[in-house]
CSV table of C-alpha atoms in Angstrom, one decimal:
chain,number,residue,atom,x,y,z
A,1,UNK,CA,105.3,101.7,112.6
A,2,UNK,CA,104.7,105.6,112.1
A,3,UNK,CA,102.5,107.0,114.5
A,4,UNK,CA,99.5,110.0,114.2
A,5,UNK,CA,102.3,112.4,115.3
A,6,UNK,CA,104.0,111.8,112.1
A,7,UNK,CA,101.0,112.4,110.0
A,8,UNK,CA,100.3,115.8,111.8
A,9,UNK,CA,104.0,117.0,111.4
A,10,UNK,CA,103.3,116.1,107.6
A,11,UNK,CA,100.0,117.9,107.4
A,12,UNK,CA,96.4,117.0,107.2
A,13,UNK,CA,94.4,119.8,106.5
A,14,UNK,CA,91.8,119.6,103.9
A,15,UNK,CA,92.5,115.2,103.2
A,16,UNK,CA,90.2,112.6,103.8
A,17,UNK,CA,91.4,110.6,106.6
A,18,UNK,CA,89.8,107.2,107.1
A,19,UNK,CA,90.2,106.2,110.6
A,20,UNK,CA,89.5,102.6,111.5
A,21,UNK,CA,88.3,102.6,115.6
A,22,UNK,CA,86.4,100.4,117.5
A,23,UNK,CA,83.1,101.2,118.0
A,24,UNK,CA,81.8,97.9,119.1
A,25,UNK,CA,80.2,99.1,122.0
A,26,UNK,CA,77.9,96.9,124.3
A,27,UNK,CA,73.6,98.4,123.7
A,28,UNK,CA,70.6,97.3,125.2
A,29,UNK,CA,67.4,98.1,123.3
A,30,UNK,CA,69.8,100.8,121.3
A,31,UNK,CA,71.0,102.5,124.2
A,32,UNK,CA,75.1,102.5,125.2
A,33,UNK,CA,75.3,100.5,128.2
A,34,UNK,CA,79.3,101.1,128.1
A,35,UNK,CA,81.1,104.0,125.8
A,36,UNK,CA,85.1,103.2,126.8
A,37,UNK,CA,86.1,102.2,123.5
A,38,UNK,CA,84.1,105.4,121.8
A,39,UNK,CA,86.0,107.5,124.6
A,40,UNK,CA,89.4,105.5,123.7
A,41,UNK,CA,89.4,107.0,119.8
A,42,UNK,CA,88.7,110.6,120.7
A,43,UNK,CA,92.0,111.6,121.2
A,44,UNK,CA,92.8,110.5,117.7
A,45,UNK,CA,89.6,111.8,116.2
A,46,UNK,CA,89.8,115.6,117.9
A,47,UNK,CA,93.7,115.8,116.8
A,48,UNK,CA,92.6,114.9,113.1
A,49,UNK,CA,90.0,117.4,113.2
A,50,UNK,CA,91.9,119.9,115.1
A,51,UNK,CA,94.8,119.7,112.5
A,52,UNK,CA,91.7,120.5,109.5
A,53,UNK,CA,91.7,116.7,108.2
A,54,UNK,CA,88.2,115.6,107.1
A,55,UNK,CA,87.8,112.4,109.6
A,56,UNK,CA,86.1,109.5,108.0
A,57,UNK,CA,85.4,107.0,110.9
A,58,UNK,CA,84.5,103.1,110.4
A,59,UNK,CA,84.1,100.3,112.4
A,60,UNK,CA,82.3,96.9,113.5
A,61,UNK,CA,79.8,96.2,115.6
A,62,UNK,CA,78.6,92.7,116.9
A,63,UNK,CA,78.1,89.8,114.4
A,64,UNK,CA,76.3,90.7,111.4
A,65,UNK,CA,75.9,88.4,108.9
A,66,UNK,CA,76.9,90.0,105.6
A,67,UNK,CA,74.2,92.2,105.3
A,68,UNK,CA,72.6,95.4,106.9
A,69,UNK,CA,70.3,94.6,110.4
A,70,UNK,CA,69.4,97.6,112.4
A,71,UNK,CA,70.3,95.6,115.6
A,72,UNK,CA,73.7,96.1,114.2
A,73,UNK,CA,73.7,99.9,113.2
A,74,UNK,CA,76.7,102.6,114.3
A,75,UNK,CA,73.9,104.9,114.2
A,76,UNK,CA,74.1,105.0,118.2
A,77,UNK,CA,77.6,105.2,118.3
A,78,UNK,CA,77.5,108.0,115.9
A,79,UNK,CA,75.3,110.1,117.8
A,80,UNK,CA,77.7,109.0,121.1
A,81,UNK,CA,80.7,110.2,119.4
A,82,UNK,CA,79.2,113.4,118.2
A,83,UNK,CA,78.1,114.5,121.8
A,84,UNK,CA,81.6,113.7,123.3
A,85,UNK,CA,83.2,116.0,120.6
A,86,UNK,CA,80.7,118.4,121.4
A,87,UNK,CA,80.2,118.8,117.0
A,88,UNK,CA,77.8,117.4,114.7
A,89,UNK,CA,78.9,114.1,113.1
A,90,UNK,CA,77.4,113.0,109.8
A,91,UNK,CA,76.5,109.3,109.6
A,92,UNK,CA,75.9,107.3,106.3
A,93,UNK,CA,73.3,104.5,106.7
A,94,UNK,CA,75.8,102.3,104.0
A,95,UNK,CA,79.6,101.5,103.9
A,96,UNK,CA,81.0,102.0,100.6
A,97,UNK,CA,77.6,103.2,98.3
A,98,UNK,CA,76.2,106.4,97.5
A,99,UNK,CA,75.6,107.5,101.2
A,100,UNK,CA,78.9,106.8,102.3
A,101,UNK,CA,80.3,108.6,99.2
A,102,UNK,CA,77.8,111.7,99.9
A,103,UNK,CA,78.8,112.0,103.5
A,104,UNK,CA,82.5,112.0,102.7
A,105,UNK,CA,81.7,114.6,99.8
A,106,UNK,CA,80.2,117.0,102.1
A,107,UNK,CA,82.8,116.8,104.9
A,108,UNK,CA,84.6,120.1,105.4
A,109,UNK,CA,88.2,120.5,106.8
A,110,UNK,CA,87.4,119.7,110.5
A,111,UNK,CA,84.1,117.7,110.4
A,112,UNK,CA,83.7,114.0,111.3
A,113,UNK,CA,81.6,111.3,109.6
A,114,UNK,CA,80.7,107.6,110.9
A,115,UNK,CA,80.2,105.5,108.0
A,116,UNK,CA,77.6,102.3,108.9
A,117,UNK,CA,78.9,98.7,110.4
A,118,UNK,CA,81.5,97.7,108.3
A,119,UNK,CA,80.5,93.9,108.7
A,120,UNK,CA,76.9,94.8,106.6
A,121,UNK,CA,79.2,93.5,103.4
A,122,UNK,CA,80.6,90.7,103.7
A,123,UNK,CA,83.7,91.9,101.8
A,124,UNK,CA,85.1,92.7,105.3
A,125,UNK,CA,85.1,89.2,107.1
A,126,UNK,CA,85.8,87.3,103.8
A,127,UNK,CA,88.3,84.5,104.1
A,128,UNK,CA,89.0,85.2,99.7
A,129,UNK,CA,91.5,87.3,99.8
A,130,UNK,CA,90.1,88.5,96.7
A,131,UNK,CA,86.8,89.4,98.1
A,132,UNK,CA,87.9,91.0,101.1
A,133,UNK,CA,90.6,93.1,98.5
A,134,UNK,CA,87.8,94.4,96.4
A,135,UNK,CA,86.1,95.7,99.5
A,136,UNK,CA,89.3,97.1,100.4
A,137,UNK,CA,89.3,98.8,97.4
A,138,UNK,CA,86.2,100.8,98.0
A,139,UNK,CA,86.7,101.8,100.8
A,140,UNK,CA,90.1,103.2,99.9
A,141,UNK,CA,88.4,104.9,97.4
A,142,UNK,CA,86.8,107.4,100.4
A,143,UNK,CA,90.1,108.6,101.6
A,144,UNK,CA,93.7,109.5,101.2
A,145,UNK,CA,95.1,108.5,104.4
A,146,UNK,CA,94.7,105.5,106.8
A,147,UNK,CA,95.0,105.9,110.5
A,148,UNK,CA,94.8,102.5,112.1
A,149,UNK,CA,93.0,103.0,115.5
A,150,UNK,CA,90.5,99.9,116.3
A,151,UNK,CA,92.9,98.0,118.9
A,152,UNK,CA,89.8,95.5,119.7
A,153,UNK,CA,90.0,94.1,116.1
A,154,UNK,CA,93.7,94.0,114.9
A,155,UNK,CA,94.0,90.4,115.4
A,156,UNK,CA,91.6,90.1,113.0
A,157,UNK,CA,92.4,89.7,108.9
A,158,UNK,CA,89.2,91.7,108.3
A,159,UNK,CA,89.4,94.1,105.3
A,160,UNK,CA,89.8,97.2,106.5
A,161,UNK,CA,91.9,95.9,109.5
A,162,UNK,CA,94.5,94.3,106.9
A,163,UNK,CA,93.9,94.8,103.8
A,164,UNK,CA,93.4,98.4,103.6
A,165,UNK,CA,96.4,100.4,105.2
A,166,UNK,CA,98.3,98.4,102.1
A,167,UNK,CA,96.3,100.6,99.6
A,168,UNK,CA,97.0,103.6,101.5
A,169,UNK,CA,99.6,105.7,103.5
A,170,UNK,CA,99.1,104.5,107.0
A,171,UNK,CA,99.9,105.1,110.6
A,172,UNK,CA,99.1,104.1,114.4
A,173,UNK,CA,96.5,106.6,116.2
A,174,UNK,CA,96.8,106.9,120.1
A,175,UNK,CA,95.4,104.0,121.4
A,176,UNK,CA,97.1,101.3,119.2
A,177,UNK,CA,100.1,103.5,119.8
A,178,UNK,CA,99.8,103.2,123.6
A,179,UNK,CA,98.2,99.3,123.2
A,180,UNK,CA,101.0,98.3,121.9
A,181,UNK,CA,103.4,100.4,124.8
A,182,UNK,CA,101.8,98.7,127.1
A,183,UNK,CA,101.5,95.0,125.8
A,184,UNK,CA,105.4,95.4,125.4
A,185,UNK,CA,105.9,95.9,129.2
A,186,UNK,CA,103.9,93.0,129.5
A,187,UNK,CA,106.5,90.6,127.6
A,188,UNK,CA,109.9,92.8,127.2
A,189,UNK,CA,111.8,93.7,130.5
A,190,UNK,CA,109.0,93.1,132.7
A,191,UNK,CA,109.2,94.4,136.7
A,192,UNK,CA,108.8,91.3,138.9
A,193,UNK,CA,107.3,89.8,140.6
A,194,UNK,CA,105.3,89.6,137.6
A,195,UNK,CA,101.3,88.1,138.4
A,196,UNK,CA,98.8,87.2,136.5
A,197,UNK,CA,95.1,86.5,137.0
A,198,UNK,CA,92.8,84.8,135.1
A,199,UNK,CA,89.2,84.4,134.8
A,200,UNK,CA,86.7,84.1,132.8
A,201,UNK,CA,84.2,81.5,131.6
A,202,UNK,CA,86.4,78.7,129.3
A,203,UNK,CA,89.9,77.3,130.3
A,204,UNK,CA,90.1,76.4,126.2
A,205,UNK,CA,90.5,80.4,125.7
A,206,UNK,CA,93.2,80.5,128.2
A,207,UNK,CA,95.6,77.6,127.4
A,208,UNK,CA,98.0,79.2,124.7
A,209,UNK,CA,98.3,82.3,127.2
A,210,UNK,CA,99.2,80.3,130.0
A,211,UNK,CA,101.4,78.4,127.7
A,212,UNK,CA,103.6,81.4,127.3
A,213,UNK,CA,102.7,82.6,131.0
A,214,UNK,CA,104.2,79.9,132.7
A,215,UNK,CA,107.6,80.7,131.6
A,216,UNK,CA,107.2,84.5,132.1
A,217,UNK,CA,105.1,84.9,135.0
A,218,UNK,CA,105.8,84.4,138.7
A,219,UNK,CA,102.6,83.7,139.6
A,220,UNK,CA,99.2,82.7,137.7
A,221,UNK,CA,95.7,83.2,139.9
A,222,UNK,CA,92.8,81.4,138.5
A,223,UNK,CA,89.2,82.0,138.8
A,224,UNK,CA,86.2,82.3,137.0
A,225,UNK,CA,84.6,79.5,135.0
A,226,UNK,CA,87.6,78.2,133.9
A,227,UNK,CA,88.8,77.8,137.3
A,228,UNK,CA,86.5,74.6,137.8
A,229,UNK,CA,88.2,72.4,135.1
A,230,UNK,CA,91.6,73.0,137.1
A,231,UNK,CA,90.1,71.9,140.6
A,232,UNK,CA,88.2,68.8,138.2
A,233,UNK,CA,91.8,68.3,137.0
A,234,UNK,CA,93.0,68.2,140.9
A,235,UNK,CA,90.4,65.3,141.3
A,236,UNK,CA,88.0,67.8,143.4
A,237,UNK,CA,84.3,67.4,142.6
A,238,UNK,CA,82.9,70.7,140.8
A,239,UNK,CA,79.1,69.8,140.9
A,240,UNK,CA,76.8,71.2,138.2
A,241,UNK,CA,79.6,74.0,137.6
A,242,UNK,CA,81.1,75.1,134.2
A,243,UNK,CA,83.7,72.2,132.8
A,244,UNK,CA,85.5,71.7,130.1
A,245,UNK,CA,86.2,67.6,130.6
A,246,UNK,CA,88.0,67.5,127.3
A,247,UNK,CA,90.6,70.2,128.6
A,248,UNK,CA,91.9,68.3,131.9
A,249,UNK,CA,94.9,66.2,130.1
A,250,UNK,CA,96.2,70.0,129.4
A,251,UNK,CA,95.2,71.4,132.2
A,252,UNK,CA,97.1,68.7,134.5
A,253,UNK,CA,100.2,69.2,132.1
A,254,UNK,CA,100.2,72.9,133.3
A,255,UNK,CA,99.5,72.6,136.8
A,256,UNK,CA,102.5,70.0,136.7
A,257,UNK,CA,105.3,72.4,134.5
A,258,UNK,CA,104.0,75.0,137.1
A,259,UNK,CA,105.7,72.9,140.0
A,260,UNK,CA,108.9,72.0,137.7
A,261,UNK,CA,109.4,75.5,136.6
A,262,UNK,CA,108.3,77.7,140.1
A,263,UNK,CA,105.8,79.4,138.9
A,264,UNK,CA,103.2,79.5,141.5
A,265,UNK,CA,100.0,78.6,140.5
A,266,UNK,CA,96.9,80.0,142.8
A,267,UNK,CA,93.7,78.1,142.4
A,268,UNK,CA,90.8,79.0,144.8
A,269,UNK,CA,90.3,77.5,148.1
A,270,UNK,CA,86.7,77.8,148.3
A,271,UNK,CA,83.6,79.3,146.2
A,272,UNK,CA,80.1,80.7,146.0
A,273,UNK,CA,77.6,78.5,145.0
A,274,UNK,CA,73.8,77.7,144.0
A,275,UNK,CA,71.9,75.2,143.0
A,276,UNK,CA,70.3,77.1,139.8
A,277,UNK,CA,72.2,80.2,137.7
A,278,UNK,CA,70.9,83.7,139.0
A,279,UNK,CA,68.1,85.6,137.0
A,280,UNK,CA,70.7,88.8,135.2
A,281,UNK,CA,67.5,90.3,133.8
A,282,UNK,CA,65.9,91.1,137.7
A,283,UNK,CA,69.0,90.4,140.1
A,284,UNK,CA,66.6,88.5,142.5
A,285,UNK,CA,68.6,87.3,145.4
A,286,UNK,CA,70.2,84.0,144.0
A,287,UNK,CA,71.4,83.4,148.7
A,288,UNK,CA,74.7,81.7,147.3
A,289,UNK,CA,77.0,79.4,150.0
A,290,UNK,CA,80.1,79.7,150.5
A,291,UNK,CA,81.9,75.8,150.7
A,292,UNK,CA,85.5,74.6,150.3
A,293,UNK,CA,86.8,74.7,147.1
A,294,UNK,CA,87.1,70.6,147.5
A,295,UNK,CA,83.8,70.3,149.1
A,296,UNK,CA,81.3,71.4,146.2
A,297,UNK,CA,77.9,69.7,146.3
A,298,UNK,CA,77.3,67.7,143.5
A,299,UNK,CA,73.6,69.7,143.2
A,300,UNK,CA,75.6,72.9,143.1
A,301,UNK,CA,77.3,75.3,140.6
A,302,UNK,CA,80.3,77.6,141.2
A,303,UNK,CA,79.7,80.8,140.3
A,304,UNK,CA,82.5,82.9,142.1
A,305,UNK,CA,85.2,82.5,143.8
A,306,UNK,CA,84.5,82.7,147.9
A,307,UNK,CA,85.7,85.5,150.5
A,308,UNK,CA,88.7,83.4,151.4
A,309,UNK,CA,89.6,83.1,147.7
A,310,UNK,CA,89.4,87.0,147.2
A,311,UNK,CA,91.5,87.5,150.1
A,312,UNK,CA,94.0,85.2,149.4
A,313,UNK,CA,94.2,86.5,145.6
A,314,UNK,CA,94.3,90.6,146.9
A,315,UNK,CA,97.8,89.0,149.0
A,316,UNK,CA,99.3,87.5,145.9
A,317,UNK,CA,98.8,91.0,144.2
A,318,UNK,CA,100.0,92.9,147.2
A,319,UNK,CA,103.5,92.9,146.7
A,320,UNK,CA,103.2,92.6,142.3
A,321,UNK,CA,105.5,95.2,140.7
A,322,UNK,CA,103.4,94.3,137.5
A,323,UNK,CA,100.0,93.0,137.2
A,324,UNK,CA,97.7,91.8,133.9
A,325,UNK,CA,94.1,90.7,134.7
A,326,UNK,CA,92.1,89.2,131.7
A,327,UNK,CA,88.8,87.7,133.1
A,328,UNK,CA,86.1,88.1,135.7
A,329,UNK,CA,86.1,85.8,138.9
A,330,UNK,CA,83.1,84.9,138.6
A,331,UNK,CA,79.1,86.1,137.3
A,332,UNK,CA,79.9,89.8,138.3
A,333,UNK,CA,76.5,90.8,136.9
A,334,UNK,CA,74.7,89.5,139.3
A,335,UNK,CA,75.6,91.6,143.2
A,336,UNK,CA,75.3,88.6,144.7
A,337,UNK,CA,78.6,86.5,142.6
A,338,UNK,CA,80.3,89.5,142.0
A,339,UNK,CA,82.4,90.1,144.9
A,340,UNK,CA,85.2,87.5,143.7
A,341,UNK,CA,85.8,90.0,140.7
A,342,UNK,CA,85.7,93.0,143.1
A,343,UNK,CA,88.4,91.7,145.3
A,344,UNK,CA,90.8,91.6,142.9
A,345,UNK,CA,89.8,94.6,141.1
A,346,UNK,CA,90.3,97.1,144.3
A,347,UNK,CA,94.0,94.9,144.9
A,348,UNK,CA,94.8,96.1,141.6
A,349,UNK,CA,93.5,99.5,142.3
A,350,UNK,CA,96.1,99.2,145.9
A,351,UNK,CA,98.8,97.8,144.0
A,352,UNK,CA,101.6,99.7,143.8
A,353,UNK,CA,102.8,98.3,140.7
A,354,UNK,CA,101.8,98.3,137.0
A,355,UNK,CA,98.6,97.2,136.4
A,356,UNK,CA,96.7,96.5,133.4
A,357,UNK,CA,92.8,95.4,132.6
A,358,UNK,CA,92.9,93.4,129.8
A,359,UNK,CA,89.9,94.7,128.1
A,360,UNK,CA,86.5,92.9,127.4
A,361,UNK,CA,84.2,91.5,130.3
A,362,UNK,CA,87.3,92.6,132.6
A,363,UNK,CA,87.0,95.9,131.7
A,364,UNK,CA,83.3,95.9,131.8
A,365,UNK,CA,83.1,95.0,135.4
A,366,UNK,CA,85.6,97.6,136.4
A,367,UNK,CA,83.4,100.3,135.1
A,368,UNK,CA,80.1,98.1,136.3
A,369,UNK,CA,80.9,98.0,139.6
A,370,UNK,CA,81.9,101.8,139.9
A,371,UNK,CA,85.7,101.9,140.7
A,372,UNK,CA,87.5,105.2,138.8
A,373,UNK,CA,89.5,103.9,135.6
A,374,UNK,CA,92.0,106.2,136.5
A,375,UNK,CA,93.1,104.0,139.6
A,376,UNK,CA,94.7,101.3,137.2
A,377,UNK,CA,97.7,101.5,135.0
A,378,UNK,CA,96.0,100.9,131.8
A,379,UNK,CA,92.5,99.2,130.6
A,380,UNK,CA,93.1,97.9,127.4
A,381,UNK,CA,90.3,98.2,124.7
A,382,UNK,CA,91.1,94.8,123.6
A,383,UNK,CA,90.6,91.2,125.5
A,384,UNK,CA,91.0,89.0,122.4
A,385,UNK,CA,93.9,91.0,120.7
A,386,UNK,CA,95.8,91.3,124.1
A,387,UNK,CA,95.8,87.7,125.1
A,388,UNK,CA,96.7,86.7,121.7
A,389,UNK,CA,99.9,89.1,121.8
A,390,UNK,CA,100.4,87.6,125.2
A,391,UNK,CA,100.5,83.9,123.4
A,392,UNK,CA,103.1,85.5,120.2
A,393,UNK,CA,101.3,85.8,117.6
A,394,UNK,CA,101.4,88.5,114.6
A,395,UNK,CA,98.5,90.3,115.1
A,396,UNK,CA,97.5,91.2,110.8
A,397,UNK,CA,95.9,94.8,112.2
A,398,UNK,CA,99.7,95.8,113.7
A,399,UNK,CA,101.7,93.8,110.7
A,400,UNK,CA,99.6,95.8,108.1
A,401,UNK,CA,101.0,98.9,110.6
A,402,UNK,CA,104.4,98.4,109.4
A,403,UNK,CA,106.6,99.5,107.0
């Protein structure tokens, strides 16, 4: 895989260079609520301008279907980008028409333009290969150089995650560079004891990774939704809490290859519950109780894992040489249920081992509930992409990579 580093030895000044980022940033009524993964492209974007390329930026953003929706638009991201670059950044309202073609035109050695939400044509989620190629096409047509950069969406065969680096020279930027450093100390030579927690809201998201985790970990914590089908697999009642009935059979075949192989699996000894899910919009008190993880009232819902959870978790991280957290402990959006995922962010931030946020709602509630980013090893830009290298898969963004 040749990196940005290569590209800039070989010169860049004066070409177009398409760089494919992740821009899928979380908004509320148009504003950023969180800009890590604009922040996580600068480095890439400032080099290539720096060097005199013209930078031609694209990306994703929520769900689209096919077609242009202005709930959907880059245009905040655009302006986001511009201000952290501290330069003007042209945006065209389409992907591959005249406005994309106009902005690209006008670029000058230096200068940076956002082109809209890829996913307004459907060319880019197409499961035709031929369809998903012609889109490729076009958008090839606006530069001369790829520079794959988006980590969030390289497990996806999306067209200009796959498809076009084949139509162009291509190389890594930073982040995928360093994703892809740090995913490999996750799974080649790892420092033990090696622990992972879990969280999150479905166990059915988790099972492949803890497939491969239980014969590379030393230890697994779970919490989070999830954690209520493994105490429903234990024969524990989980009152009105999140379950996934159709996943105990697996869920019981884990916790038992768990004991056969000695990997210690940590499940939580009690919770915080209520009898109704708290109001996120107003963060009225929701007064939770704390009860034994085997004494949940049927009337009740688990919605984070209780102080004698947290402290037990932040003692199974104490003495990790390497740590990978994918997955709140419980509804950290709400002060009153987010102490779970608090506990074993600050272990991680007292850890003196490696340490990695696995991206998505786990790197949204390290930055929500205030601690500096800088305390951890590494917070991926990727939840989805990292568990699925976790589980061995070929990721088509990083295949398309190589050479």
């Amino acid at each position: 895989m040749k990196t940005i580093d290569e590209l800039l030895s070989e010169g860049v000044n004066g070409k177009r260079v398409f760089v494919r980022a992740d821009l899928n940033v979380p908004l509320a009524d148009g504003v950023i609520t969180d800009d890590g993964r604009i922040r996580a492209v600068l480095p890439t974007v400032k080099a290539l301008a720096e060097a005199g390329a013209k930078v031609v930026v694209a990306s994703h953003l929520g769900r689209p279907k096919g077609a242009p929706d202005p709930a959907f638009s880059l245009l905040p991201a655009a302006e986001r980008l511009g201000e952290l670059l501290g330069a003007p950044v042209a945006f065209a309202q389409d992907t591959v028409g005249p406005a994309a073609h106009d902005a690209v035109d006008g670029l000058q050695p230096r200068q940076v333009a956002v082109i809209e939400n890829l996913r307004f044509n459907p060319g880019e989620t197409a499961k035709d290969d031929a369809e998903r190629g012609e889109f490729a096409d076009r958008l090839a047509a606006l530069a001369d150089v790829y520079v794959g950069d988006g980590f969030g969406a390289v497990h996806r065969k999306h067209a200009s995650v796959y498809d076009l680096p084949a139509r162009l020279p291509h190389y890594a930027g930073y982040l995928i560079a360093t994703e892809v450093g740090v995913l490999k100390k996750l799974t080649e030579d790892v420092k033990r004891p090696y622990v992972v927690a879990l969280g999150g809201a479905k166990v059915s998201d988790k099972l492949a990774v803890i497939d491969q985790l239980l014969g590379k970990a030393d230890r697994l914590l779970i919490g989070g939704g999830m954690a209520y089908t493994f105490l429903k697999a234990k024969g524990y009642e989980v009152g009105k809490s999140l379950l996934q009935e159709d996943q105990i059979p697996a869920v019981q075949e884990y916790i038992e290859r768990a004991e056969k192989t000695g990997v210690e699996l940590v499940l939580p000894v009690d919770a915080l519950v209520s009898p109704d899910f708290p109001d996120l919009k107003t963060k009225a008190p929701a007064h939770p109780t704390a009860v034994a993880a085997d004494a949940i009232p049927a009337d009740q819902e688990g919605l984070d894992i209780g102080p004698g959870t947290g402290t037990l978790y932040a003692s199974k991280l104490a003495d990790a040489a390497t740590v990978f957290w994918n997955g709140p402990m419980g509804v950290f959006e709400h002060p009153d249920f987010a102490e779970g995922t608090r506990a074993v962010a600050q272990a991680l931030v007292d850890s003196k081992g490696f340490t990695v946020v696995g991206g998505g709602d786990s790197a949204a509630a390290v930055r929500t509930l205030g601690f500096d980013e800088s305390a951890f090893g590494h917070i991926s830009t990727g939840g989805g992409a990292s568990l699925e290298y976790l589980e061995g898969k070929t990721l088509p963004g990083l295949a398309a990579l190589e050479d």
